[in-house]
XYZ file of C-alpha atoms in Angstrom:
311
model
C 38.075 6.599 -57.402
C 35.054 5.965 -55.315
C 32.568 7.369 -58.308
C 34.984 5.436 -60.747
C 33.305 2.229 -59.505
C 30.270 1.081 -61.296
C 27.274 1.480 -59.481
C 28.245 4.444 -57.404
C 26.086 6.830 -57.965
C 26.650 9.714 -55.366
C 29.028 10.672 -52.560
C 28.324 12.058 -48.974
C 31.765 13.445 -48.759
C 35.493 12.966 -47.982
C 37.432 14.027 -45.315
C 41.270 14.420 -44.885
C 42.471 15.711 -41.249
C 45.744 16.263 -39.359
C 46.252 17.108 -35.587
C 48.844 17.355 -33.268
C 48.571 17.577 -29.397
C 51.343 18.040 -26.454
C 50.296 16.925 -22.950
C 52.520 17.910 -20.205
C 51.366 16.132 -16.617
C 52.964 17.218 -12.975
C 51.664 15.307 -10.079
C 52.357 15.462 -6.322
C 54.624 12.629 -6.143
C 57.060 14.579 -7.784
C 56.503 13.260 -11.698
C 56.938 15.635 -14.744
C 56.861 14.866 -17.929
C 55.529 15.785 -21.449
C 54.710 13.892 -24.892
C 53.446 14.842 -28.078
C 50.892 12.863 -30.181
C 50.182 13.062 -33.708
C 46.966 11.721 -35.699
C 46.417 11.676 -39.736
C 42.978 10.440 -41.081
C 41.346 10.206 -44.368
C 37.287 8.883 -45.024
C 35.016 8.820 -47.262
C 31.133 7.542 -47.558
C 29.304 6.987 -50.834
C 26.219 5.708 -52.407
C 25.165 3.259 -54.722
C 22.272 2.688 -56.643
C 19.191 4.794 -57.656
C 15.914 6.370 -56.248
C 14.708 3.576 -53.289
C 17.337 1.371 -54.093
C 20.055 2.947 -52.798
C 22.756 1.860 -50.105
C 25.620 3.703 -48.429
C 28.857 2.383 -47.147
C 32.393 4.106 -46.470
C 35.798 3.457 -45.508
C 38.334 5.307 -43.203
C 41.744 5.054 -41.903
C 43.882 6.781 -39.060
C 47.290 6.523 -38.079
C 49.598 8.196 -36.064
C 52.276 9.014 -39.253
C 50.975 10.205 -42.367
C 53.094 7.887 -44.459
C 51.219 5.102 -42.760
C 47.842 5.887 -44.257
C 46.799 3.991 -47.193
C 46.273 6.100 -50.587
C 43.330 8.105 -50.747
C 42.589 5.966 -54.226
C 42.567 2.971 -51.839
C 40.269 4.408 -49.454
C 37.591 5.343 -52.273
C 37.956 2.115 -54.002
C 37.238 0.426 -51.025
C 34.155 2.239 -50.228
C 32.597 2.185 -53.603
C 33.326 -1.803 -53.624
C 31.383 -2.043 -50.333
C 28.544 -0.201 -51.135
C 27.974 -1.769 -54.560
C 28.085 -4.949 -52.542
C 25.064 -4.002 -50.448
C 22.779 -3.281 -53.435
C 19.596 -5.189 -53.755
C 19.427 -6.698 -50.075
C 17.277 -9.650 -49.181
C 15.430 -10.558 -46.023
C 15.761 -13.668 -43.935
C 14.128 -15.827 -41.436
C 14.784 -15.616 -37.919
C 17.107 -18.651 -36.680
C 19.797 -19.141 -34.535
C 23.065 -19.660 -36.468
C 26.778 -18.977 -36.553
C 27.701 -14.914 -36.907
C 30.803 -13.686 -38.522
C 31.989 -10.400 -37.597
C 33.774 -8.230 -39.992
C 36.985 -6.712 -38.370
C 36.045 -3.389 -38.483
C 32.756 -4.432 -36.473
C 34.445 -7.264 -34.367
C 36.443 -4.477 -32.578
C 32.915 -3.906 -30.756
C 32.883 -6.995 -28.936
C 35.967 -5.799 -27.036
C 34.692 -2.575 -26.432
C 32.292 -4.136 -24.304
C 34.627 -6.086 -22.864
C 37.013 -2.922 -21.867
C 33.736 -1.409 -20.301
C 33.068 -4.546 -18.229
C 36.831 -4.706 -16.714
C 37.005 -0.888 -16.091
C 37.583 -0.123 -12.515
C 35.116 2.026 -12.116
C 32.456 -0.250 -13.164
C 33.743 -3.045 -10.752
C 33.740 -0.872 -7.639
C 30.368 0.004 -8.134
C 29.354 -3.660 -8.900
C 27.650 -2.723 -12.360
C 29.421 -5.089 -14.688
C 28.536 -8.537 -15.663
C 32.216 -9.573 -14.792
C 32.197 -8.197 -11.405
C 33.153 -11.666 -9.977
C 34.831 -13.224 -12.710
C 38.787 -12.013 -12.276
C 40.946 -15.346 -12.426
C 38.256 -17.237 -13.994
C 38.148 -18.351 -17.691
C 35.467 -16.283 -19.702
C 36.864 -17.086 -23.372
C 38.363 -20.435 -24.756
C 41.836 -21.461 -24.326
C 42.736 -20.263 -27.762
C 42.038 -16.643 -26.830
C 44.642 -14.158 -25.528
C 43.513 -10.499 -25.494
C 46.342 -7.673 -24.914
C 46.470 -4.406 -23.923
C 49.630 -2.879 -25.188
C 50.329 1.077 -24.330
C 53.948 0.797 -25.686
C 53.016 -0.496 -29.258
C 55.227 1.406 -32.168
C 53.160 3.705 -33.901
C 49.816 2.627 -31.889
C 46.750 5.351 -32.179
C 46.481 4.879 -28.112
C 50.269 4.488 -27.190
C 51.739 6.201 -24.289
C 54.432 5.483 -22.068
C 53.160 7.096 -18.946
C 49.493 7.609 -17.917
C 47.528 10.760 -16.651
C 48.631 10.270 -13.031
C 52.170 9.590 -13.934
C 52.398 5.988 -13.314
C 54.299 4.157 -16.249
C 52.715 1.816 -18.385
C 53.181 -1.749 -19.572
C 52.226 -4.564 -22.036
C 49.428 -6.567 -20.452
C 47.737 -9.759 -21.314
C 44.100 -8.932 -20.263
C 42.781 -12.346 -20.994
C 45.385 -14.755 -21.045
C 44.628 -18.284 -22.658
C 41.031 -17.363 -22.007
C 41.447 -16.220 -18.256
C 40.744 -12.627 -16.947
C 43.810 -11.339 -15.439
C 43.417 -8.143 -14.448
C 40.922 -4.935 -14.176
C 41.881 -1.674 -15.921
C 42.529 0.575 -12.989
C 43.790 4.046 -12.148
C 44.791 5.063 -8.597
C 41.079 5.858 -7.051
C 39.750 2.260 -8.399
C 42.780 0.420 -7.422
C 42.708 1.794 -3.781
C 38.957 1.118 -3.808
C 39.668 -2.578 -4.742
C 42.577 -2.792 -2.741
C 44.752 -3.211 -5.459
C 47.481 -1.578 -7.186
C 46.875 0.792 -10.251
C 47.427 -0.725 -13.609
C 48.516 2.717 -15.321
C 45.479 3.099 -17.248
C 44.231 6.573 -16.085
C 43.366 9.178 -18.682
C 41.909 12.502 -18.606
C 40.815 15.844 -20.283
C 41.831 19.290 -19.273
C 39.099 19.522 -17.531
C 37.936 16.596 -16.020
C 39.342 13.969 -13.296
C 41.284 10.872 -14.136
C 39.385 7.931 -15.067
C 40.804 4.246 -16.486
C 40.542 3.362 -20.132
C 42.506 0.966 -21.886
C 45.043 1.728 -24.774
C 46.023 -0.312 -27.781
C 43.458 -3.252 -26.993
C 43.555 -6.141 -29.262
C 42.835 -9.777 -29.780
C 45.525 -11.672 -30.887
C 45.246 -13.595 -34.270
C 44.199 -16.965 -34.811
C 45.218 -19.588 -36.921
C 42.449 -19.907 -39.820
C 41.788 -17.612 -42.665
C 38.511 -16.085 -42.931
C 37.959 -18.210 -45.530
C 38.707 -21.449 -43.502
C 36.881 -19.773 -40.657
C 33.749 -19.766 -42.401
C 33.903 -22.935 -44.557
C 31.964 -25.274 -42.920
C 28.792 -22.713 -42.256
C 25.945 -23.883 -43.870
C 23.882 -20.956 -43.077
C 25.065 -18.066 -41.398
C 25.517 -14.280 -40.884
C 28.539 -12.224 -41.969
C 27.901 -8.754 -40.123
C 29.525 -5.554 -41.904
C 27.748 -2.950 -39.903
C 25.788 -2.481 -36.317
C 23.351 -0.042 -35.237
C 21.967 0.660 -31.819
C 23.493 0.234 -28.375
C 21.368 -2.783 -26.805
C 23.966 -3.971 -24.496
C 23.607 -4.469 -20.750
C 26.444 -3.753 -18.814
C 25.122 -5.302 -15.691
C 23.842 -8.566 -17.343
C 25.913 -8.863 -20.511
C 22.369 -9.534 -22.574
C 23.399 -8.318 -26.304
C 20.848 -6.967 -28.817
C 21.875 -5.017 -32.049
C 20.602 -4.091 -35.323
C 22.656 -5.167 -38.366
C 23.195 -5.443 -41.748
C 25.638 -7.584 -44.108
C 25.494 -11.091 -45.895
C 24.040 -14.357 -45.649
C 26.780 -17.164 -45.594
C 25.695 -20.133 -47.757
C 27.738 -23.274 -47.732
C 30.708 -21.327 -46.535
C 30.658 -18.695 -49.044
C 28.816 -15.090 -48.899
C 25.607 -15.293 -51.065
C 24.037 -12.042 -50.946
C 23.461 -8.643 -48.946
C 20.674 -8.830 -45.897
C 19.243 -6.065 -44.117
C 16.951 -5.187 -41.419
C 17.596 -7.923 -38.943
C 18.861 -8.178 -35.277
C 21.285 -10.200 -33.401
C 20.873 -10.988 -29.872
C 22.962 -13.283 -27.337
C 24.428 -12.769 -23.858
C 28.104 -11.797 -23.945
C 29.341 -14.563 -21.568
C 28.302 -17.241 -24.154
C 29.312 -15.045 -26.684
C 32.859 -14.849 -25.674
C 33.118 -18.560 -24.679
C 32.105 -19.666 -28.344
C 34.180 -17.094 -30.071
C 37.095 -17.855 -32.687
C 39.270 -15.754 -34.311
C 40.930 -15.356 -37.982
C 44.329 -14.655 -38.670
C 43.612 -11.366 -40.401
C 44.367 -8.908 -37.509
C 45.109 -5.295 -38.856
C 45.910 -2.427 -36.447
C 43.569 0.283 -37.666
C 41.016 1.686 -34.758
C 43.035 1.377 -31.327
C 40.489 -1.463 -30.516
C 41.448 -4.439 -32.820
C 40.213 -7.800 -33.562
C 40.411 -10.060 -36.929
C 37.488 -11.728 -38.539
C 35.389 -13.327 -35.641
C 33.148 -16.569 -35.268
C 30.582 -16.555 -32.871
C 28.507 -19.811 -32.555
C 24.585 -19.894 -31.944
C 23.474 -16.405 -31.849
C 19.673 -15.395 -32.805
C 19.350 -13.844 -35.798
C 15.947 -12.083 -36.247
C 14.591 -11.436 -39.321
C 11.059 -11.438 -40.878
């Protein structure tokens, strides 16, 4: 189906996979239980255009149960349409403007949050949020949930790697940071109780990590979210890892589309976006199109006043 989209000229390949794992944990506190996990996934990457005017894009899906996957035809069609939409990109002038994150990149902002509230980072003091527990770091409208018990969640688990029962938590509740993400070791160092977030591999010690982390959907559609933007940037792909976990300074390469008068206008590449995560979090608005696809999930997001560096 991807090759059937007009403008698609080649494929970088498609993959399908399935796996199952069994985990057994026995600890010195008398805990002994097992659980099984499965994962199904499909992906495709395609090229559009000819010669030096070629663009690439992709789509993929992953699910606990194969029956929850979209059809391969749907994934192929989506990848093809995304690649064609990127043809003939333009440059833009540098400016401060609203930035809108597509859901497939919006979740990265909360990957940075998960790292910043990780108990190991807090104990070392290597996070820009180290003194923000109990304080407002988002607007009142923002609630971010970590739900290890979500039905068919990609990272669901009823107990962690240290035999501690898990529970749903509002990590951000009405904009307020309510908890760190801790295992027994980091909790002990912080003088707190573990939150049941320990995870480990067969040859590694436990370390805290989030489970099914997601930003609760807002009330506006993505179209309404963008409607009043006279000039903005819609991001579909991010490059690089220019995030300073200690200061919150944020700078990444990006490509996507220029927004003009509330509408997607034309593709844009070779730009960078910059800001500070504290400012970005306080000036963030969520749309209503949340889907659970990645383990860390978010709807379309709008962030005000970011620096977009172009030509």
